[in-house]
mmCIF file of N, CA and C in Angstrom:
data_model
loop_
_atom_site.group_PDB
_atom_site.id
_atom_site.type_symbol
_atom_site.label_atom_id
_atom_site.label_comp_id
_atom_site.label_asym_id
_atom_site.label_seq_id
_atom_site.Cartn_x
_atom_site.Cartn_y
_atom_site.Cartn_z
ATOM 1 N N ASP A 1 77.186 125.064 120.508
ATOM 2 C CA ASP A 1 77.063 124.161 121.631
ATOM 3 C C ASP A 1 77.255 124.925 122.935
ATOM 4 N N ASP A 2 77.205 124.233 124.041
ATOM 5 C CA ASP A 2 77.269 124.881 125.344
ATOM 6 C C ASP A 2 78.668 124.933 125.935
ATOM 7 N N LYS A 3 79.668 124.428 125.230
ATOM 8 C CA LYS A 3 81.032 124.433 125.756
ATOM 9 C C LYS A 3 81.600 125.840 125.765
ATOM 10 N N LYS A 4 82.467 126.097 126.731
ATOM 11 C CA LYS A 4 83.188 127.363 126.778
ATOM 12 C C LYS A 4 84.436 127.234 125.922
ATOM 13 N N LEU A 5 84.934 128.372 125.433
ATOM 14 C CA LEU A 5 86.112 128.351 124.568
ATOM 15 C C LEU A 5 87.313 127.719 125.258
ATOM 16 N N GLN A 6 87.406 127.850 126.574
ATOM 17 C CA GLN A 6 88.526 127.261 127.312
ATOM 18 C C GLN A 6 88.575 125.750 127.133
ATOM 19 N N GLU A 7 87.411 125.125 126.969
ATOM 20 C CA GLU A 7 87.342 123.676 126.818
ATOM 21 C C GLU A 7 87.883 123.202 125.467
ATOM 22 N N TYR A 8 88.032 124.109 124.515
ATOM 23 C CA TYR A 8 88.549 123.750 123.194
ATOM 24 C C TYR A 8 90.052 123.962 123.075
ATOM 25 N N ASN A 9 90.702 124.400 124.141
ATOM 26 C CA ASN A 9 92.147 124.626 124.146
ATOM 27 C C ASN A 9 92.561 125.582 123.020
ATOM 28 N N VAL A 10 91.927 126.759 122.989
ATOM 29 C CA VAL A 10 92.226 127.736 121.946
ATOM 30 C C VAL A 10 92.923 128.975 122.497
ATOM 31 N N GLY A 11 93.315 128.941 123.773
ATOM 32 C CA GLY A 11 93.986 130.084 124.386
ATOM 33 C C GLY A 11 95.243 130.470 123.636
ATOM 34 N N GLY A 12 95.372 131.763 123.300
ATOM 35 C CA GLY A 12 96.551 132.257 122.616
ATOM 36 C C GLY A 12 96.579 131.962 121.128
ATOM 37 N N LYS A 13 95.514 131.368 120.605
ATOM 38 C CA LYS A 13 95.467 131.017 119.186
ATOM 39 C C LYS A 13 94.530 131.971 118.448
ATOM 40 N N VAL A 14 94.678 132.043 117.130
ATOM 41 C CA VAL A 14 93.803 132.856 116.289
ATOM 42 C C VAL A 14 92.717 131.957 115.726
ATOM 43 N N ILE A 15 91.475 132.413 115.816
ATOM 44 C CA ILE A 15 90.346 131.662 115.288
ATOM 45 C C ILE A 15 89.755 132.464 114.134
ATOM 46 N N HIS A 16 89.550 131.815 113.002
ATOM 47 C CA HIS A 16 88.942 132.464 111.837
ATOM 48 C C HIS A 16 87.509 131.955 111.705
ATOM 49 N N LEU A 17 86.571 132.874 111.608
ATOM 50 C CA LEU A 17 85.164 132.518 111.478
ATOM 51 C C LEU A 17 84.664 132.902 110.098
ATOM 52 N N VAL A 18 83.931 132.007 109.470
ATOM 53 C CA VAL A 18 83.304 132.302 108.186
ATOM 54 C C VAL A 18 81.877 131.791 108.270
ATOM 55 N N GLU A 19 80.924 132.635 107.912
ATOM 56 C CA GLU A 19 79.528 132.233 107.977
ATOM 57 C C GLU A 19 78.808 132.688 106.725
ATOM 58 N N ARG A 20 78.110 131.788 106.089
ATOM 59 C CA ARG A 20 77.261 132.146 104.955
ATOM 60 C C ARG A 20 75.880 132.496 105.488
ATOM 61 N N ALA A 21 75.163 133.282 104.720
ATOM 62 C CA ALA A 21 73.795 133.625 105.088
ATOM 63 C C ALA A 21 72.943 132.364 105.048
ATOM 64 N N PRO A 22 71.886 132.316 105.859
ATOM 65 C CA PRO A 22 71.014 131.138 105.831
ATOM 66 C C PRO A 22 70.307 131.029 104.483
ATOM 67 N N PRO A 23 69.863 129.826 104.122
ATOM 68 C CA PRO A 23 69.179 129.642 102.840
ATOM 69 C C PRO A 23 67.914 130.487 102.764
ATOM 70 N N GLN A 24 67.596 130.956 101.564
ATOM 71 C CA GLN A 24 66.368 131.715 101.368
ATOM 72 C C GLN A 24 65.192 130.765 101.330
ATOM 73 N N THR A 25 64.023 131.252 101.759
ATOM 74 C CA THR A 25 62.845 130.395 101.804
ATOM 75 C C THR A 25 62.083 130.385 100.494
ATOM 76 N N GLN A 26 62.332 131.354 99.615
ATOM 77 C CA GLN A 26 61.621 131.359 98.342
ATOM 78 C C GLN A 26 62.462 130.714 97.254
ATOM 79 N N LEU A 27 61.797 130.199 96.248
ATOM 80 C CA LEU A 27 62.481 129.522 95.157
ATOM 81 C C LEU A 27 63.058 130.539 94.191
ATOM 82 N N PRO A 28 64.265 130.286 93.651
ATOM 83 C CA PRO A 28 64.795 131.152 92.603
ATOM 84 C C PRO A 28 63.886 131.075 91.379
ATOM 85 N N SER A 29 63.854 132.117 90.557
ATOM 86 C CA SER A 29 62.979 132.114 89.386
ATOM 87 C C SER A 29 63.340 130.951 88.467
ATOM 88 N N GLY A 30 62.314 130.253 88.009
ATOM 89 C CA GLY A 30 62.535 129.129 87.106
ATOM 90 C C GLY A 30 62.831 127.822 87.815
ATOM 91 N N ALA A 31 62.930 127.820 89.141
ATOM 92 C CA ALA A 31 63.253 126.591 89.872
ATOM 93 C C ALA A 31 61.975 125.825 90.172
ATOM 94 N N SER A 32 62.086 124.545 90.281
ATOM 95 C CA SER A 32 60.951 123.697 90.592
ATOM 96 C C SER A 32 61.041 123.251 92.034
ATOM 97 N N SER A 33 59.889 123.141 92.686
ATOM 98 C CA SER A 33 59.885 122.693 94.074
ATOM 99 C C SER A 33 60.052 121.196 94.177
ATOM 100 N N GLY A 34 59.978 120.504 93.046
ATOM 101 C CA GLY A 34 60.098 119.051 93.070
ATOM 102 C C GLY A 34 58.750 118.374 93.168
ATOM 103 N N ILE A 35 57.671 119.138 93.364
ATOM 104 C CA ILE A 35 56.337 118.556 93.465
ATOM 105 C C ILE A 35 55.912 118.083 92.082
ATOM 106 N N GLY A 36 55.465 116.855 91.989
ATOM 107 C CA GLY A 36 55.027 116.309 90.717
ATOM 108 C C GLY A 36 56.170 115.897 89.805
ATOM 109 N N SER A 37 57.378 115.868 90.302
ATOM 110 C CA SER A 37 58.507 115.516 89.449
ATOM 111 C C SER A 37 59.044 114.126 89.763
ATOM 112 N N ALA A 38 58.253 113.307 90.450
ATOM 113 C CA ALA A 38 58.705 111.957 90.788
ATOM 114 C C ALA A 38 58.842 111.127 89.526
ATOM 115 N N SER A 39 59.769 110.193 89.564
ATOM 116 C CA SER A 39 60.039 109.363 88.388
ATOM 117 C C SER A 39 60.116 107.912 88.819
ATOM 118 N N ALA A 40 59.501 107.025 88.038
ATOM 119 C CA ALA A 40 59.516 105.602 88.368
ATOM 120 C C ALA A 40 60.918 105.024 88.266
ATOM 121 N N THR A 41 61.780 105.628 87.451
ATOM 122 C CA THR A 41 63.127 105.089 87.297
ATOM 123 C C THR A 41 63.982 105.357 88.526
ATOM 124 N N HIS A 42 63.529 106.218 89.405
ATOM 125 C CA HIS A 42 64.290 106.534 90.619
ATOM 126 C C HIS A 42 63.536 106.077 91.859
ATOM 127 N N GLY A 43 62.767 105.010 91.737
ATOM 128 C CA GLY A 43 62.068 104.464 92.891
ATOM 129 C C GLY A 43 60.931 105.343 93.373
ATOM 130 N N GLY A 44 60.381 106.180 92.501
ATOM 131 C CA GLY A 44 59.257 107.016 92.898
ATOM 132 C C GLY A 44 59.670 108.306 93.559
ATOM 133 N N GLY A 45 60.941 108.493 93.824
ATOM 134 C CA GLY A 45 61.411 109.731 94.442
ATOM 135 C C GLY A 45 61.749 110.751 93.391
ATOM 136 N N PRO A 46 62.105 111.944 93.817
ATOM 137 C CA PRO A 46 62.475 112.965 92.847
ATOM 138 C C PRO A 46 63.764 112.594 92.133
ATOM 139 N N PRO A 47 63.939 113.041 90.896
ATOM 140 C CA PRO A 47 65.170 112.758 90.160
ATOM 141 C C PRO A 47 66.377 113.362 90.869
ATOM 142 N N PRO A 48 67.577 112.848 90.607
ATOM 143 C CA PRO A 48 68.769 113.412 91.237
ATOM 144 C C PRO A 48 68.885 114.898 90.925
ATOM 145 N N GLY A 49 69.310 115.657 91.922
ATOM 146 C CA GLY A 49 69.491 117.091 91.738
ATOM 147 C C GLY A 49 68.247 117.900 92.038
ATOM 148 N N THR A 50 67.100 117.231 92.332
ATOM 149 C CA THR A 50 65.893 117.965 92.710
ATOM 150 C C THR A 50 65.538 117.611 94.136
ATOM 151 N N ARG A 51 64.635 118.369 94.683
ATOM 152 C CA ARG A 51 64.223 118.151 96.072
ATOM 153 C C ARG A 51 62.807 117.598 96.100
ATOM 154 N N GLY A 52 62.481 116.911 97.170
ATOM 155 C CA GLY A 52 61.151 116.369 97.328
ATOM 156 C C GLY A 52 60.160 117.440 97.736
ATOM 157 N N PRO A 53 58.876 117.083 97.820
ATOM 158 C CA PRO A 53 57.844 118.037 98.213
ATOM 159 C C PRO A 53 58.153 118.651 99.575
ATOM 160 N N GLY A 54 57.953 119.942 99.663
ATOM 161 C CA GLY A 54 58.147 120.637 100.932
ATOM 162 C C GLY A 54 59.584 121.012 101.220
ATOM 163 N N ALA A 55 60.542 120.480 100.464
ATOM 164 C CA ALA A 55 61.949 120.807 100.714
ATOM 165 C C ALA A 55 62.269 122.146 100.074
ATOM 166 N N SER A 56 63.089 122.927 100.740
ATOM 167 C CA SER A 56 63.464 124.217 100.161
ATOM 168 C C SER A 56 64.665 124.030 99.252
ATOM 169 N N VAL A 57 64.677 124.778 98.173
ATOM 170 C CA VAL A 57 65.789 124.738 97.231
ATOM 171 C C VAL A 57 66.764 125.822 97.641
ATOM 172 N N HIS A 58 68.025 125.476 97.741
ATOM 173 C CA HIS A 58 69.040 126.446 98.159
ATOM 174 C C HIS A 58 70.003 126.700 97.015
ATOM 175 N N ASP A 59 69.983 127.911 96.512
ATOM 176 C CA ASP A 59 70.942 128.332 95.495
ATOM 177 C C ASP A 59 72.103 128.962 96.235
ATOM 178 N N ARG A 60 73.302 128.378 96.125
ATOM 179 C CA ARG A 60 74.411 128.877 96.933
ATOM 180 C C ARG A 60 74.843 130.273 96.536
ATOM 181 N N ASN A 61 74.418 130.771 95.385
ATOM 182 C CA ASN A 61 74.712 132.147 94.998
ATOM 183 C C ASN A 61 73.559 133.088 95.335
ATOM 184 N N ALA A 62 72.469 132.562 95.894
ATOM 185 C CA ALA A 62 71.296 133.388 96.164
ATOM 186 C C ALA A 62 71.538 134.375 97.299
ATOM 187 N N ASN A 63 72.371 134.040 98.239
ATOM 188 C CA ASN A 63 72.641 134.937 99.359
ATOM 189 C C ASN A 63 73.807 135.838 98.992
ATOM 190 N N SER A 64 73.608 137.121 99.215
ATOM 191 C CA SER A 64 74.567 138.071 98.666
ATOM 192 C C SER A 64 75.589 138.558 99.680
ATOM 193 N N TYR A 65 75.719 137.903 100.818
ATOM 194 C CA TYR A 65 76.783 138.330 101.715
ATOM 195 C C TYR A 65 77.459 137.145 102.375
ATOM 196 N N VAL A 66 78.685 137.374 102.748
ATOM 197 C CA VAL A 66 79.461 136.411 103.513
ATOM 198 C C VAL A 66 80.050 137.177 104.677
ATOM 199 N N MET A 67 79.928 136.648 105.873
ATOM 200 C CA MET A 67 80.499 137.301 107.034
ATOM 201 C C MET A 67 81.799 136.599 107.383
ATOM 202 N N VAL A 68 82.860 137.374 107.545
ATOM 203 C CA VAL A 68 84.163 136.827 107.884
ATOM 204 C C VAL A 68 84.625 137.509 109.154
ATOM 205 N N GLY A 69 85.089 136.746 110.099
ATOM 206 C CA GLY A 69 85.575 137.334 111.338
ATOM 207 C C GLY A 69 86.816 136.629 111.830
ATOM 208 N N THR A 70 87.640 137.372 112.527
ATOM 209 C CA THR A 70 88.860 136.831 113.117
ATOM 210 C C THR A 70 88.974 137.398 114.515
ATOM 211 N N PHE A 71 89.344 136.574 115.463
ATOM 212 C CA PHE A 71 89.656 137.130 116.768
ATOM 213 C C PHE A 71 90.761 136.336 117.431
ATOM 214 N N ASN A 72 91.523 137.031 118.259
ATOM 215 C CA ASN A 72 92.625 136.418 118.998
ATOM 216 C C ASN A 72 92.151 136.114 120.406
ATOM 217 N N LEU A 73 92.485 134.947 120.900
ATOM 218 C CA LEU A 73 92.161 134.580 122.271
ATOM 219 C C LEU A 73 93.452 134.568 123.076
ATOM 220 N N PRO A 74 93.637 135.573 123.927
ATOM 221 C CA PRO A 74 94.859 135.622 124.722
ATOM 222 C C PRO A 74 94.892 134.494 125.748
ATOM 223 N N SER A 75 96.072 133.967 125.986
ATOM 224 C CA SER A 75 96.203 132.852 126.926
ATOM 225 C C SER A 75 96.111 133.311 128.376
ATOM 226 N N ASP A 76 96.291 134.607 128.637
ATOM 227 C CA ASP A 76 96.245 135.092 130.019
ATOM 228 C C ASP A 76 94.840 135.479 130.470
ATOM 229 N N GLY A 77 93.832 135.301 129.607
ATOM 230 C CA GLY A 77 92.460 135.588 129.999
ATOM 231 C C GLY A 77 92.067 137.046 129.859
ATOM 232 N N SER A 78 92.912 137.882 129.256
ATOM 233 C CA SER A 78 92.563 139.290 129.087
ATOM 234 C C SER A 78 91.550 139.449 127.951
ATOM 235 N N ALA A 79 91.244 140.679 127.588
ATOM 236 C CA ALA A 79 90.196 140.980 126.614
ATOM 237 C C ALA A 79 90.457 140.329 125.257
ATOM 238 N N VAL A 80 89.385 140.045 124.558
ATOM 239 C CA VAL A 80 89.456 139.432 123.242
ATOM 240 C C VAL A 80 89.388 140.531 122.184
ATOM 241 N N ASP A 81 90.286 140.470 121.198
ATOM 242 C CA ASP A 81 90.315 141.419 120.090
ATOM 243 C C ASP A 81 89.513 140.822 118.937
ATOM 244 N N VAL A 82 88.384 141.458 118.588
ATOM 245 C CA VAL A 82 87.488 140.913 117.575
ATOM 246 C C VAL A 82 87.438 141.835 116.366
ATOM 247 N N HIS A 83 87.508 141.240 115.170
ATOM 248 C CA HIS A 83 87.360 141.991 113.918
ATOM 249 C C HIS A 83 86.378 141.236 113.038
ATOM 250 N N ILE A 84 85.257 141.869 112.709
ATOM 251 C CA ILE A 84 84.265 141.235 111.843
ATOM 252 C C ILE A 84 84.048 142.127 110.631
ATOM 253 N N ASN A 85 84.089 141.533 109.458
ATOM 254 C CA ASN A 85 83.891 142.248 108.209
ATOM 255 C C ASN A 85 82.660 141.658 107.538
ATOM 256 N N MET A 86 81.555 142.406 107.541
ATOM 257 C CA MET A 86 80.325 141.908 106.927
ATOM 258 C C MET A 86 79.945 142.853 105.803
ATOM 259 N N GLU A 87 79.865 142.321 104.618
ATOM 260 C CA GLU A 87 79.556 143.145 103.460
ATOM 261 C C GLU A 87 78.372 142.557 102.728
ATOM 262 N N GLN A 88 77.539 143.442 102.206
ATOM 263 C CA GLN A 88 76.433 142.985 101.380
ATOM 264 C C GLN A 88 76.564 143.681 100.039
ATOM 265 N N ALA A 89 76.522 142.919 98.989
ATOM 266 C CA ALA A 89 76.711 143.440 97.646
ATOM 267 C C ALA A 89 75.650 142.844 96.738
ATOM 268 N N PRO A 90 75.521 143.399 95.555
ATOM 269 C CA PRO A 90 74.584 142.782 94.609
ATOM 270 C C PRO A 90 74.973 141.324 94.354
ATOM 271 N N ILE A 91 73.987 140.517 94.027
ATOM 272 C CA ILE A 91 74.252 139.101 93.771
ATOM 273 C C ILE A 91 75.212 138.981 92.590
ATOM 274 N N GLN A 92 76.281 138.236 92.795
ATOM 275 C CA GLN A 92 77.301 138.058 91.776
ATOM 276 C C GLN A 92 77.638 136.577 91.687
ATOM 277 N N SER A 93 78.404 136.237 90.692
ATOM 278 C CA SER A 93 78.824 134.852 90.553
ATOM 279 C C SER A 93 79.799 134.510 91.677
ATOM 280 N N GLU A 94 79.889 133.233 91.999
ATOM 281 C CA GLU A 94 80.778 132.801 93.075
ATOM 282 C C GLU A 94 82.235 133.178 92.816
ATOM 283 N N PRO A 95 82.768 133.007 91.595
ATOM 284 C CA PRO A 95 84.161 133.435 91.363
ATOM 285 C C PRO A 95 84.354 134.933 91.590
ATOM 286 N N ARG A 96 83.364 135.740 91.196
ATOM 287 C CA ARG A 96 83.465 137.193 91.400
ATOM 288 C C ARG A 96 83.458 137.516 92.892
ATOM 289 N N VAL A 97 82.610 136.856 93.651
ATOM 290 C CA VAL A 97 82.552 137.081 95.096
ATOM 291 C C VAL A 97 83.895 136.736 95.728
ATOM 292 N N ARG A 98 84.495 135.632 95.314
ATOM 293 C CA ARG A 98 85.805 135.234 95.850
ATOM 294 C C ARG A 98 86.874 136.254 95.496
ATOM 295 N N LEU A 99 86.837 136.767 94.268
ATOM 296 C CA LEU A 99 87.817 137.763 93.839
ATOM 297 C C LEU A 99 87.681 139.049 94.652
ATOM 298 N N VAL A 100 86.459 139.512 94.840
ATOM 299 C CA VAL A 100 86.235 140.731 95.626
ATOM 300 C C VAL A 100 86.701 140.519 97.062
ATOM 301 N N MET A 101 86.409 139.357 97.642
ATOM 302 C CA MET A 101 86.839 139.071 99.014
ATOM 303 C C MET A 101 88.364 139.051 99.095
ATOM 304 N N ALA A 102 89.020 138.467 98.113
ATOM 305 C CA ALA A 102 90.489 138.439 98.097
ATOM 306 C C ALA A 102 91.046 139.852 97.988
ATOM 307 N N GLN A 103 90.424 140.697 97.168
ATOM 308 C CA GLN A 103 90.871 142.087 97.050
ATOM 309 C C GLN A 103 90.745 142.814 98.384
ATOM 310 N N HIS A 104 89.657 142.587 99.086
ATOM 311 C CA HIS A 104 89.465 143.221 100.397
ATOM 312 C C HIS A 104 90.493 142.714 101.407
ATOM 313 N N MET A 105 90.788 141.427 101.357
ATOM 314 C CA MET A 105 91.783 140.873 102.278
ATOM 315 C C MET A 105 93.164 141.456 101.992
ATOM 316 N N ILE A 106 93.497 141.608 100.707
ATOM 317 C CA ILE A 106 94.790 142.208 100.345
ATOM 318 C C ILE A 106 94.852 143.647 100.837
ATOM 319 N N ARG A 107 93.767 144.394 100.662
ATOM 320 C CA ARG A 107 93.723 145.777 101.148
ATOM 321 C C ARG A 107 93.932 145.825 102.667
ATOM 322 N N ASP A 108 93.259 144.935 103.393
ATOM 323 C CA ASP A 108 93.407 144.898 104.853
ATOM 324 C C ASP A 108 94.833 144.540 105.259
ATOM 325 N N ILE A 109 95.443 143.607 104.540
ATOM 326 C CA ILE A 109 96.829 143.216 104.836
ATOM 327 C C ILE A 109 97.771 144.378 104.582
ATOM 328 N N GLN A 110 97.559 145.106 103.471
ATOM 329 C CA GLN A 110 98.406 146.261 103.175
ATOM 330 C C GLN A 110 98.277 147.330 104.257
ATOM 331 N N THR A 111 97.064 147.558 104.735
ATOM 332 C CA THR A 111 96.843 148.525 105.812
ATOM 333 C C THR A 111 97.568 148.088 107.076
ATOM 334 N N LEU A 112 97.464 146.817 107.411
ATOM 335 C CA LEU A 112 98.132 146.291 108.600
ATOM 336 C C LEU A 112 99.646 146.403 108.478
ATOM 337 N N LEU A 113 100.184 146.067 107.310
ATOM 338 C CA LEU A 113 101.632 146.181 107.097
ATOM 339 C C LEU A 113 102.093 147.631 107.221
ATOM 340 N N SER A 114 101.315 148.561 106.697
ATOM 341 C CA SER A 114 101.665 149.982 106.818
ATOM 342 C C SER A 114 101.722 150.402 108.280
ATOM 343 N N ARG A 115 100.732 149.959 109.064
ATOM 344 C CA ARG A 115 100.729 150.282 110.500
ATOM 345 C C ARG A 115 101.952 149.701 111.196
ATOM 346 N N MET A 116 102.282 148.450 110.858
ATOM 347 C CA MET A 116 103.428 147.800 111.502
ATOM 348 C C MET A 116 104.730 148.499 111.119
ATOM 349 N N GLU A 117 104.844 148.937 109.869
ATOM 350 C CA GLU A 117 106.049 149.641 109.433
ATOM 351 C C GLU A 117 106.184 150.982 110.133
ATOM 352 N N CYS A 118 105.066 151.658 110.367
ATOM 353 C CA CYS A 118 105.101 152.950 111.071
ATOM 354 C C CYS A 118 105.550 152.769 112.515
ATOM 355 N N ARG A 119 105.120 151.698 113.162
ATOM 356 C CA ARG A 119 105.517 151.436 114.554
ATOM 357 C C ARG A 119 106.991 151.077 114.656
ATOM 358 N N GLY A 120 107.480 150.326 113.683
ATOM 359 C CA GLY A 120 108.859 149.840 113.723
ATOM 360 C C GLY A 120 109.884 150.869 113.281
ATOM 361 N N GLY A 121 109.477 151.887 112.571
ATOM 362 C CA GLY A 121 110.457 152.800 112.006
ATOM 363 C C GLY A 121 110.247 154.157 112.403
#
């Protein structure tokens, strides 16, 4: 939208951003476009779980990357600290993708803790 971040009252707060890749325009192998699959038992429309003619089918595992970002918005208006982690990997199952992302987050946390311990001691 056209609003500025100041209008959302986020000064001094941490904002976490997560974005999935946009849906692919091609059909996954073996998928039906829904054309010719209308059924009289469903009022002439496509059966539940299918799409109508011209609709794109979106497989939520079809996109092989997730972009995660975090940034701090200082309340005094100074510079914004931005960290974006974008990874692309072979297509994997959703549980595997979540596990790999959790492993990366743990690694990042361990690195941050090590830095903080070095500063404090």
